[in-house]
Tab-separated table of N, CA and C in Angstrom:
chain	number	residue	atom	x	y	z
A	17	UNK	N	166.799	140.967	80.022
A	17	UNK	CA	165.814	140.260	79.260
A	17	UNK	C	164.497	141.029	79.332
A	18	UNK	N	163.845	141.202	78.208
A	18	UNK	CA	162.591	141.925	78.118
A	18	UNK	C	161.449	140.920	78.246
A	19	UNK	N	160.594	141.074	79.256
A	19	UNK	CA	159.531	140.100	79.505
A	19	UNK	C	158.385	140.210	78.524
A	20	UNK	N	158.284	141.329	77.806
A	20	UNK	CA	157.195	141.467	76.851
A	20	UNK	C	157.470	140.670	75.598
A	21	UNK	N	158.734	140.506	75.252
A	21	UNK	CA	159.065	139.772	74.046
A	21	UNK	C	159.060	138.273	74.293
A	22	UNK	N	159.553	137.840	75.434
A	22	UNK	CA	159.622	136.417	75.734
A	22	UNK	C	158.928	136.142	77.067
A	23	UNK	N	157.612	135.896	77.072
A	23	UNK	CA	156.933	135.609	78.326
A	23	UNK	C	157.387	134.254	78.870
A	24	UNK	N	157.290	134.053	80.196
A	24	UNK	CA	157.716	132.782	80.770
A	24	UNK	C	156.847	131.634	80.263
A	25	UNK	N	157.456	130.466	80.070
A	25	UNK	CA	156.770	129.279	79.585
A	25	UNK	C	156.913	128.146	80.589
A	26	UNK	N	155.874	127.326	80.692
A	26	UNK	CA	155.892	126.104	81.496
A	26	UNK	C	156.371	126.328	82.923
A	27	UNK	N	155.882	127.358	83.563
A	27	UNK	CA	156.204	127.577	84.961
A	27	UNK	C	157.558	128.207	85.191
A	28	UNK	N	158.217	128.766	84.160
A	28	UNK	CA	159.531	129.365	84.360
A	28	UNK	C	159.468	130.533	85.331
A	29	UNK	N	158.412	131.306	85.273
A	29	UNK	CA	158.315	132.479	86.127
A	29	UNK	C	157.945	132.138	87.556
A	30	UNK	N	157.575	130.885	87.828
A	30	UNK	CA	157.183	130.485	89.172
A	30	UNK	C	158.373	130.129	90.051
A	31	UNK	N	159.561	130.050	89.489
A	31	UNK	CA	160.733	129.643	90.250
A	31	UNK	C	161.215	130.809	91.099
A	32	UNK	N	161.624	130.537	92.329
A	32	UNK	CA	162.140	131.629	93.156
A	32	UNK	C	163.462	132.141	92.580
A	33	UNK	N	163.624	133.440	92.663
A	33	UNK	CA	164.850	134.062	92.160
A	33	UNK	C	165.974	133.843	93.168
A	34	UNK	N	167.167	133.961	92.676
A	34	UNK	CA	168.331	133.777	93.536
A	34	UNK	C	168.299	134.798	94.649
A	35	UNK	N	168.560	134.350	95.834
A	35	UNK	CA	168.600	135.231	96.983
A	35	UNK	C	167.263	135.402	97.640
A	36	UNK	N	166.199	134.865	97.083
A	36	UNK	CA	164.864	135.025	97.675
A	36	UNK	C	164.381	133.722	98.227
A	37	UNK	N	163.801	133.714	99.374
A	37	UNK	CA	163.237	132.513	99.950
A	37	UNK	C	164.273	131.671	100.626
A	38	UNK	N	163.953	130.427	100.860
A	38	UNK	CA	164.834	129.492	101.546
A	38	UNK	C	165.743	128.857	100.509
A	39	UNK	N	167.009	128.786	100.795
A	39	UNK	CA	167.974	128.218	99.869
A	39	UNK	C	167.638	126.756	99.572
A	40	UNK	N	167.672	126.398	98.327
A	40	UNK	CA	167.513	125.023	97.909
A	40	UNK	C	166.069	124.558	97.787
A	41	UNK	N	165.071	125.361	98.175
A	41	UNK	CA	163.661	124.950	98.053
A	41	UNK	C	163.049	125.652	96.870
A	42	UNK	N	162.302	124.927	96.111
A	42	UNK	CA	161.620	125.496	94.962
A	42	UNK	C	160.109	125.374	95.192
A	43	UNK	N	159.359	126.352	94.727
A	43	UNK	CA	157.899	126.327	94.862
A	43	UNK	C	157.313	125.440	93.783
A	44	UNK	N	156.421	124.575	94.181
A	44	UNK	CA	155.728	123.708	93.234
A	44	UNK	C	154.413	124.384	92.867
A	45	UNK	N	154.216	124.784	91.607
A	45	UNK	CA	152.997	125.526	91.246
A	45	UNK	C	151.721	124.716	91.449
A	46	UNK	N	151.784	123.381	91.463
A	46	UNK	CA	150.573	122.587	91.627
A	46	UNK	C	150.086	122.558	93.074
A	47	UNK	N	150.927	122.917	94.022
A	47	UNK	CA	150.519	122.872	95.430
A	47	UNK	C	150.308	124.242	96.033
A	48	UNK	N	150.620	125.294	95.299
A	48	UNK	CA	150.401	126.624	95.852
A	48	UNK	C	148.924	126.953	95.796
A	49	UNK	N	148.398	127.550	96.852
A	49	UNK	CA	146.987	127.917	96.920
A	49	UNK	C	146.874	129.399	97.187
A	50	UNK	N	145.776	129.946	96.702
A	50	UNK	CA	145.472	131.347	96.969
A	50	UNK	C	144.571	131.406	98.181
A	51	UNK	N	144.867	132.311	99.057
A	51	UNK	CA	144.053	132.459	100.261
A	51	UNK	C	143.289	133.766	100.194
A	52	UNK	N	141.998	133.699	100.559
A	52	UNK	CA	141.186	134.910	100.562
A	52	UNK	C	141.522	135.727	101.803
A	53	UNK	N	141.432	137.004	101.645
A	53	UNK	CA	141.711	137.884	102.778
A	53	UNK	C	140.570	137.781	103.777
A	54	UNK	N	140.859	137.543	105.031
A	54	UNK	CA	139.865	137.441	106.088
A	54	UNK	C	139.858	138.760	106.842
A	55	UNK	N	138.681	139.411	106.888
A	55	UNK	CA	138.662	140.689	107.596
A	55	UNK	C	138.892	140.485	109.092
A	56	UNK	N	139.664	141.339	109.652
A	56	UNK	CA	139.937	141.293	111.085
A	56	UNK	C	138.820	141.995	111.834
A	57	UNK	N	138.432	141.489	113.011
A	57	UNK	CA	137.367	142.148	113.766
A	57	UNK	C	137.809	143.542	114.216
A	58	UNK	N	136.831	144.459	114.159
A	58	UNK	CA	137.090	145.827	114.591
A	58	UNK	C	136.891	145.882	116.099
A	59	UNK	N	137.851	146.406	116.855
A	59	UNK	CA	137.682	146.470	118.313
A	59	UNK	C	136.476	147.329	118.680
A	60	UNK	N	135.667	146.841	119.626
A	60	UNK	CA	134.507	147.591	120.101
A	60	UNK	C	133.244	147.327	119.298
A	61	UNK	N	133.316	146.599	118.182
A	61	UNK	CA	132.129	146.313	117.362
A	61	UNK	C	131.644	144.902	117.681
A	62	UNK	N	130.342	144.759	117.934
A	62	UNK	CA	129.752	143.466	118.265
A	62	UNK	C	129.232	142.851	116.970
A	63	UNK	N	129.590	141.588	116.716
A	63	UNK	CA	129.122	140.876	115.536
A	63	UNK	C	127.720	140.345	115.788
A	64	UNK	N	126.875	140.288	114.758
A	64	UNK	CA	125.532	139.735	114.892
A	64	UNK	C	124.520	140.573	114.137
A	65	UNK	N	123.234	140.250	114.352
A	65	UNK	CA	122.144	140.932	113.674
A	65	UNK	C	121.556	141.998	114.580
A	66	UNK	N	121.049	143.052	113.970
A	66	UNK	CA	120.390	144.095	114.751
A	66	UNK	C	118.931	143.703	114.969
A	67	UNK	N	118.287	144.365	115.883
A	67	UNK	CA	116.884	144.088	116.168
A	67	UNK	C	116.015	144.375	114.948
A	68	UNK	N	116.325	145.402	114.207
A	68	UNK	CA	115.542	145.748	113.015
A	68	UNK	C	115.655	144.638	111.977
A	69	UNK	N	116.853	144.096	111.768
A	69	UNK	CA	117.030	143.011	110.810
A	69	UNK	C	116.227	141.778	111.224
A	70	UNK	N	116.252	141.455	112.502
A	70	UNK	CA	115.484	140.307	112.987
A	70	UNK	C	113.984	140.533	112.825
A	71	UNK	N	113.511	141.736	113.094
A	71	UNK	CA	112.083	142.035	112.956
A	71	UNK	C	111.639	141.935	111.501
A	72	UNK	N	112.456	142.419	110.580
A	72	UNK	CA	112.122	142.330	109.153
A	72	UNK	C	111.993	140.866	108.739
A	73	UNK	N	112.924	140.031	109.174
A	73	UNK	CA	112.869	138.611	108.835
A	73	UNK	C	111.617	137.962	109.426
A	74	UNK	N	111.275	138.271	110.666
A	74	UNK	CA	110.083	137.700	111.290
A	74	UNK	C	108.803	138.140	110.580
A	75	UNK	N	108.736	139.383	110.152
A	75	UNK	CA	107.551	139.865	109.431
A	75	UNK	C	107.428	139.137	108.092
A	76	UNK	N	108.529	138.938	107.397
A	76	UNK	CA	108.488	138.232	106.115
A	76	UNK	C	108.042	136.783	106.317
A	77	UNK	N	108.564	136.121	107.333
A	77	UNK	CA	108.163	134.741	107.611
A	77	UNK	C	106.677	134.683	107.976
A	78	UNK	N	106.195	135.635	108.745
A	78	UNK	CA	104.781	135.686	109.099
A	78	UNK	C	103.884	135.867	107.887
A	79	UNK	N	104.273	136.731	106.970
A	79	UNK	CA	103.492	136.938	105.747
A	79	UNK	C	103.454	135.676	104.895
A	80	UNK	N	104.591	135.025	104.748
A	80	UNK	CA	104.628	133.789	103.964
A	80	UNK	C	103.776	132.700	104.608
A	81	UNK	N	103.843	132.575	105.922
A	81	UNK	CA	103.033	131.567	106.617
A	81	UNK	C	101.539	131.847	106.443
A	82	UNK	N	101.149	133.101	106.487
A	82	UNK	CA	99.741	133.466	106.302
A	82	UNK	C	99.262	133.095	104.906
A	83	UNK	N	100.066	133.379	103.905
A	83	UNK	CA	99.697	133.051	102.525
A	83	UNK	C	99.533	131.540	102.371
A	84	UNK	N	100.460	130.776	102.928
A	84	UNK	CA	100.389	129.319	102.808
A	84	UNK	C	99.142	128.791	103.508
A	85	UNK	N	98.862	129.260	104.707
A	85	UNK	CA	97.704	128.771	105.458
A	85	UNK	C	96.403	129.102	104.735
A	86	UNK	N	96.296	130.317	104.185
A	86	UNK	CA	95.074	130.709	103.484
A	86	UNK	C	94.850	129.871	102.233
A	87	UNK	N	95.917	129.374	101.616
A	87	UNK	CA	95.770	128.564	100.409
A	87	UNK	C	95.605	127.077	100.705
A	88	UNK	N	96.095	126.604	101.841
A	88	UNK	CA	96.050	125.173	102.145
A	88	UNK	C	94.762	124.776	102.857
A	89	UNK	N	94.253	125.597	103.733
A	89	UNK	CA	93.072	125.224	104.517
A	89	UNK	C	91.847	124.903	103.653
A	90	UNK	N	91.501	125.697	102.653
A	90	UNK	CA	90.342	125.315	101.829
A	90	UNK	C	90.554	124.005	101.084
A	91	UNK	N	91.802	123.680	100.751
A	91	UNK	CA	92.070	122.422	100.064
A	91	UNK	C	91.757	121.243	100.971
A	92	UNK	N	92.030	121.355	102.250
A	92	UNK	CA	91.721	120.281	103.196
A	92	UNK	C	90.202	120.086	103.314
A	93	UNK	N	89.451	121.179	103.317
A	93	UNK	CA	87.990	121.083	103.380
A	93	UNK	C	87.438	120.408	102.125
A	94	UNK	N	87.953	120.798	100.960
A	94	UNK	CA	87.509	120.186	99.700
A	94	UNK	C	87.856	118.702	99.674
A	95	UNK	N	89.015	118.335	100.210
A	95	UNK	CA	89.418	116.927	100.233
A	95	UNK	C	88.477	116.111	101.104
A	96	UNK	N	88.035	116.660	102.224
A	96	UNK	CA	87.107	115.944	103.104
A	96	UNK	C	85.775	115.697	102.407
A	97	UNK	N	85.271	116.694	101.699
A	97	UNK	CA	84.001	116.538	100.976
A	97	UNK	C	84.159	115.500	99.861
A	98	UNK	N	85.291	115.537	99.157
A	98	UNK	CA	85.538	114.572	98.085
A	98	UNK	C	85.617	113.153	98.643
A	99	UNK	N	86.269	112.980	99.778
A	99	UNK	CA	86.359	111.648	100.401
A	99	UNK	C	84.981	111.162	100.819
A	100	UNK	N	84.166	112.043	101.371
A	100	UNK	CA	82.815	111.643	101.785
A	100	UNK	C	81.999	111.180	100.585
A	101	UNK	N	82.105	111.900	99.477
A	101	UNK	CA	81.355	111.501	98.277
A	101	UNK	C	81.849	110.159	97.737
A	102	UNK	N	83.160	109.934	97.775
A	102	UNK	CA	83.705	108.658	97.307
A	102	UNK	C	83.261	107.516	98.218
A	103	UNK	N	83.267	107.737	99.534
A	103	UNK	CA	82.800	106.705	100.478
A	103	UNK	C	81.328	106.378	100.237
A	104	UNK	N	80.517	107.398	100.029
A	104	UNK	CA	79.080	107.177	99.800
A	104	UNK	C	78.870	106.398	98.511
A	105	UNK	N	79.644	106.696	97.464
A	105	UNK	CA	79.517	105.953	96.207
A	105	UNK	C	79.900	104.484	96.399
A	106	UNK	N	80.942	104.225	97.197
A	106	UNK	CA	81.346	102.843	97.473
A	106	UNK	C	80.259	102.113	98.259
A	107	UNK	N	79.703	102.767	99.265
A	107	UNK	CA	78.629	102.150	100.047
A	107	UNK	C	77.391	101.910	99.182
A	108	UNK	N	77.113	102.835	98.293
A	108	UNK	CA	75.968	102.688	97.396
A	108	UNK	C	76.146	101.461	96.495
A	109	UNK	N	77.364	101.242	96.007
A	109	UNK	CA	77.629	100.055	95.185
A	109	UNK	C	77.452	98.776	96.008
A	110	UNK	N	77.887	98.811	97.268
A	110	UNK	CA	77.684	97.658	98.142
A	110	UNK	C	76.219	97.360	98.365
A	111	UNK	N	75.407	98.394	98.535
A	111	UNK	CA	73.959	98.206	98.719
A	111	UNK	C	73.351	97.606	97.459
A	112	UNK	N	73.781	98.059	96.296
A	112	UNK	CA	73.256	97.512	95.034
A	112	UNK	C	73.652	96.042	94.868
A	113	UNK	N	74.879	95.668	95.254
A	113	UNK	CA	75.294	94.263	95.180
A	113	UNK	C	74.470	93.422	96.160
A	114	UNK	N	74.181	93.980	97.338
A	114	UNK	CA	73.326	93.298	98.315
A	114	UNK	C	71.955	93.025	97.701
A	115	UNK	N	71.404	94.026	97.010
A	115	UNK	CA	70.087	93.869	96.380
A	115	UNK	C	70.109	92.787	95.297
A	116	UNK	N	71.193	92.724	94.516
A	116	UNK	CA	71.280	91.711	93.465
A	116	UNK	C	71.311	90.300	94.051
A	117	UNK	N	71.982	90.130	95.190
A	117	UNK	CA	72.070	88.811	95.813
A	117	UNK	C	70.814	88.438	96.603
A	118	UNK	N	70.147	89.413	97.230
A	118	UNK	CA	69.040	89.137	98.145
A	118	UNK	C	67.673	89.588	97.623
A	119	UNK	N	67.611	90.158	96.435
A	119	UNK	CA	66.377	90.652	95.802
A	119	UNK	C	65.657	91.702	96.647
A	120	UNK	N	66.406	92.371	97.520
A	120	UNK	CA	65.845	93.467	98.311
A	120	UNK	C	67.005	94.314	98.851
A	121	UNK	N	66.685	95.536	99.226
A	121	UNK	CA	67.683	96.407	99.866
A	121	UNK	C	67.740	96.109	101.354
A	122	UNK	N	68.848	96.395	102.015
A	122	UNK	CA	68.875	96.213	103.475
A	122	UNK	C	67.809	97.100	104.119
A	123	UNK	N	67.189	96.595	105.162
A	123	UNK	CA	66.170	97.382	105.860
A	123	UNK	C	66.860	98.481	106.660
A	124	UNK	N	66.069	99.400	107.166
A	124	UNK	CA	66.608	100.464	108.005
A	124	UNK	C	67.227	99.917	109.282
A	125	UNK	N	66.636	98.812	109.810
A	125	UNK	CA	67.176	98.197	111.019
A	125	UNK	C	68.506	97.499	110.741
A	126	UNK	N	68.612	96.835	109.587
A	126	UNK	CA	69.871	96.168	109.230
A	126	UNK	C	70.968	97.193	108.971
A	127	UNK	N	70.581	98.260	108.299
A	127	UNK	CA	71.515	99.352	108.020
A	127	UNK	C	72.707	98.930	107.176
A	128	UNK	N	73.735	99.718	107.239
A	128	UNK	CA	74.945	99.458	106.456
A	128	UNK	C	75.746	98.294	107.014
A	129	UNK	N	75.465	97.888	108.241
A	129	UNK	CA	76.170	96.754	108.839
A	129	UNK	C	75.899	95.474	108.056
A	130	UNK	N	74.774	95.406	107.343
A	130	UNK	CA	74.456	94.228	106.529
A	130	UNK	C	75.480	94.054	105.409
A	131	UNK	N	76.092	95.132	104.967
A	131	UNK	CA	77.101	95.047	103.906
A	131	UNK	C	78.376	94.389	104.411
A	132	UNK	N	78.723	94.638	105.663
A	132	UNK	CA	79.942	94.059	106.244
A	132	UNK	C	79.722	92.578	106.514
A	133	UNK	N	78.574	92.224	107.097
A	133	UNK	CA	78.320	90.815	107.426
A	133	UNK	C	78.126	89.982	106.162
A	134	UNK	N	77.704	90.592	105.063
A	134	UNK	CA	77.524	89.872	103.805
A	134	UNK	C	78.752	89.924	102.916
A	135	UNK	N	79.855	90.445	103.396
A	135	UNK	CA	81.122	90.553	102.656
A	135	UNK	C	81.002	91.394	101.380
A	136	UNK	N	80.175	92.421	101.424
A	136	UNK	CA	80.086	93.336	100.287
A	136	UNK	C	81.101	94.466	100.412
A	137	UNK	N	81.463	94.783	101.645
A	137	UNK	CA	82.567	95.708	101.922
A	137	UNK	C	83.369	95.115	103.072
A	138	UNK	N	84.666	95.471	103.145
A	138	UNK	CA	85.526	94.898	104.194
A	138	UNK	C	85.211	95.471	105.567
A	139	UNK	N	85.028	96.782	105.614
A	139	UNK	CA	84.728	97.419	106.896
A	139	UNK	C	83.864	98.632	106.628
A	140	UNK	N	83.151	99.040	107.624
A	140	UNK	CA	82.263	100.192	107.509
A	140	UNK	C	83.049	101.454	107.892
A	141	UNK	N	83.301	102.357	106.947
A	141	UNK	CA	84.108	103.542	107.269
A	141	UNK	C	83.284	104.607	107.980
A	142	UNK	N	83.983	105.479	108.689
A	142	UNK	CA	83.364	106.699	109.208
A	142	UNK	C	83.580	107.794	108.179
A	143	UNK	N	82.794	108.855	108.278
A	143	UNK	CA	82.992	109.972	107.361
A	143	UNK	C	84.294	110.707	107.720
A	144	UNK	N	84.738	111.647	106.910
A	144	UNK	CA	86.006	112.340	107.192
A	144	UNK	C	86.024	113.090	108.519
A	145	UNK	N	84.860	113.344	109.094
A	145	UNK	CA	84.773	114.058	110.365
A	145	UNK	C	84.556	113.078	111.525
A	146	UNK	N	84.767	111.790	111.257
A	146	UNK	CA	84.707	110.706	112.235
A	146	UNK	C	83.304	110.459	112.797
A	147	UNK	N	82.303	110.662	111.959
A	147	UNK	CA	80.917	110.318	112.305
A	147	UNK	C	80.509	109.133	111.435
A	148	UNK	N	79.607	108.289	111.919
A	148	UNK	CA	79.161	107.168	111.070
A	148	UNK	C	78.263	107.662	109.942
A	149	UNK	N	78.345	106.968	108.804
A	149	UNK	CA	77.429	107.273	107.691
A	149	UNK	C	76.036	106.787	108.075
A	150	UNK	N	75.020	107.495	107.608
A	150	UNK	CA	73.635	107.182	107.954
A	150	UNK	C	72.954	106.513	106.760
A	151	UNK	N	72.109	105.538	107.062
A	151	UNK	CA	71.392	104.785	106.033
A	151	UNK	C	69.918	104.786	106.387
A	152	UNK	N	69.094	105.022	105.384
A	152	UNK	CA	67.646	104.916	105.604
A	152	UNK	C	67.012	104.250	104.392
A	153	UNK	N	66.060	103.361	104.674
A	153	UNK	CA	65.308	102.691	103.616
A	153	UNK	C	63.857	102.673	104.060
A	154	UNK	N	62.938	103.189	103.354
A	154	UNK	CA	63.108	103.896	102.082
A	154	UNK	C	63.811	105.237	102.267
A	155	UNK	N	64.357	105.721	101.165
A	155	UNK	CA	65.169	106.922	101.222
A	155	UNK	C	64.396	108.192	100.963
A	156	UNK	N	65.142	109.268	100.803
A	156	UNK	CA	64.554	110.580	100.531
A	156	UNK	C	64.069	110.665	99.090
A	157	UNK	N	63.098	111.525	98.883
A	157	UNK	CA	62.593	111.873	97.554
A	157	UNK	C	62.214	110.645	96.724
A	158	UNK	N	61.616	109.639	97.372
A	158	UNK	CA	61.129	108.463	96.657
A	158	UNK	C	62.204	107.460	96.267
A	159	UNK	N	63.408	107.653	96.702
A	159	UNK	CA	64.476	106.693	96.385
A	159	UNK	C	64.321	105.457	97.258
A	160	UNK	N	64.864	104.316	96.804
A	160	UNK	CA	64.755	103.106	97.627
A	160	UNK	C	65.598	103.175	98.899
A	161	UNK	N	66.686	103.917	98.887
A	161	UNK	CA	67.533	104.067	100.085
A	161	UNK	C	68.316	105.373	99.971
A	162	UNK	N	68.804	105.849	101.115
A	162	UNK	CA	69.651	107.039	101.164
A	162	UNK	C	70.829	106.752	102.088
A	163	UNK	N	72.015	107.109	101.609
A	163	UNK	CA	73.218	107.070	102.434
A	163	UNK	C	73.695	108.506	102.537
A	164	UNK	N	73.954	108.963	103.773
A	164	UNK	CA	74.352	110.362	103.913
A	164	UNK	C	75.243	110.581	105.122
A	165	UNK	N	75.892	111.731	105.106
A	165	UNK	CA	76.632	112.219	106.262
A	165	UNK	C	76.138	113.631	106.535
A	166	UNK	N	76.149	114.032	107.778
A	166	UNK	CA	75.665	115.358	108.150
A	166	UNK	C	76.765	116.407	108.116
A	167	UNK	N	77.925	116.086	107.607
A	167	UNK	CA	78.990	117.079	107.458
A	167	UNK	C	79.830	117.235	108.711
A	168	UNK	N	80.598	118.303	108.736
A	168	UNK	CA	81.588	118.512	109.801
A	168	UNK	C	80.952	118.719	111.166
A	169	UNK	N	79.795	119.359	111.215
A	169	UNK	CA	79.187	119.647	112.519
A	169	UNK	C	78.429	118.450	113.096
A	170	UNK	N	78.156	117.416	112.281
A	170	UNK	CA	77.449	116.238	112.779
A	170	UNK	C	75.981	116.464	113.030
A	171	UNK	N	75.432	117.580	112.508
A	171	UNK	CA	74.011	117.897	112.678
A	171	UNK	C	73.350	118.031	111.319
A	172	UNK	N	72.079	117.705	111.274
A	172	UNK	CA	71.353	117.773	110.011
A	172	UNK	C	71.261	119.226	109.527
A	173	UNK	N	71.363	119.379	108.196
A	173	UNK	CA	71.333	120.716	107.602
A	173	UNK	C	72.706	121.341	107.617
A	174	UNK	N	72.734	122.618	107.383
A	174	UNK	CA	73.991	123.342	107.392
A	174	UNK	C	74.416	123.760	105.992
A	175	UNK	N	75.503	124.500	105.939
A	175	UNK	CA	76.002	124.954	104.645
A	175	UNK	C	77.530	124.887	104.671
A	176	UNK	N	78.109	124.940	103.488
A	176	UNK	CA	79.557	124.882	103.380
A	176	UNK	C	80.085	123.543	103.856
A	177	UNK	N	81.061	123.570	104.768
A	177	UNK	CA	81.651	122.346	105.307
A	177	UNK	C	80.655	121.560	106.147
A	178	UNK	N	79.657	122.230	106.683
A	178	UNK	CA	78.654	121.593	107.552
A	178	UNK	C	77.452	121.058	106.772
A	179	UNK	N	77.453	121.163	105.461
A	179	UNK	CA	76.313	120.733	104.650
A	179	UNK	C	76.219	119.208	104.624
A	180	UNK	N	74.989	118.734	104.493
A	180	UNK	CA	74.758	117.292	104.370
A	180	UNK	C	75.217	116.831	102.983
A	181	UNK	N	75.787	115.615	102.944
A	181	UNK	CA	76.206	115.024	101.670
A	181	UNK	C	75.498	113.680	101.573
A	182	UNK	N	74.745	113.481	100.484
A	182	UNK	CA	73.961	112.253	100.318
A	182	UNK	C	74.126	111.739	98.893
A	183	UNK	N	73.695	110.446	98.705
A	183	UNK	CA	73.747	109.861	97.359
A	183	UNK	C	72.627	110.408	96.503
């Protein structure tokens, strides 16, 4: 029989030929699996990574960590300044509501604590650097009041992260 003219159909070629294999057993094509060749270990060769490969990986991880840190740290500083400005705006609104109810601003002695006792704010927050916000009445530059934080260093003046933030 010429196999080029009549190719096997419906698993005909999967049947064991007479004299091959175990007598009376037929191979089921749906259960046969192909197995990948597994390389055998070479005697005398140690499996694992070389020191150079490990060093290359460590250098790459170090470079990636440096890039991430350089990009994330300024974002944290900007977030702290943004939170301080939002807190000051909230406190400023509380002071204005106090003025509408009492026809005056809280005195310097009463401070921001007057907002908590008058239920204008729930609690008095600290700035992002865990310092209390400062209140003065009368305020700077002819304003009726000033609410401010001295920044990360907790001292008056400064620049960058240490700069004063006021209303």
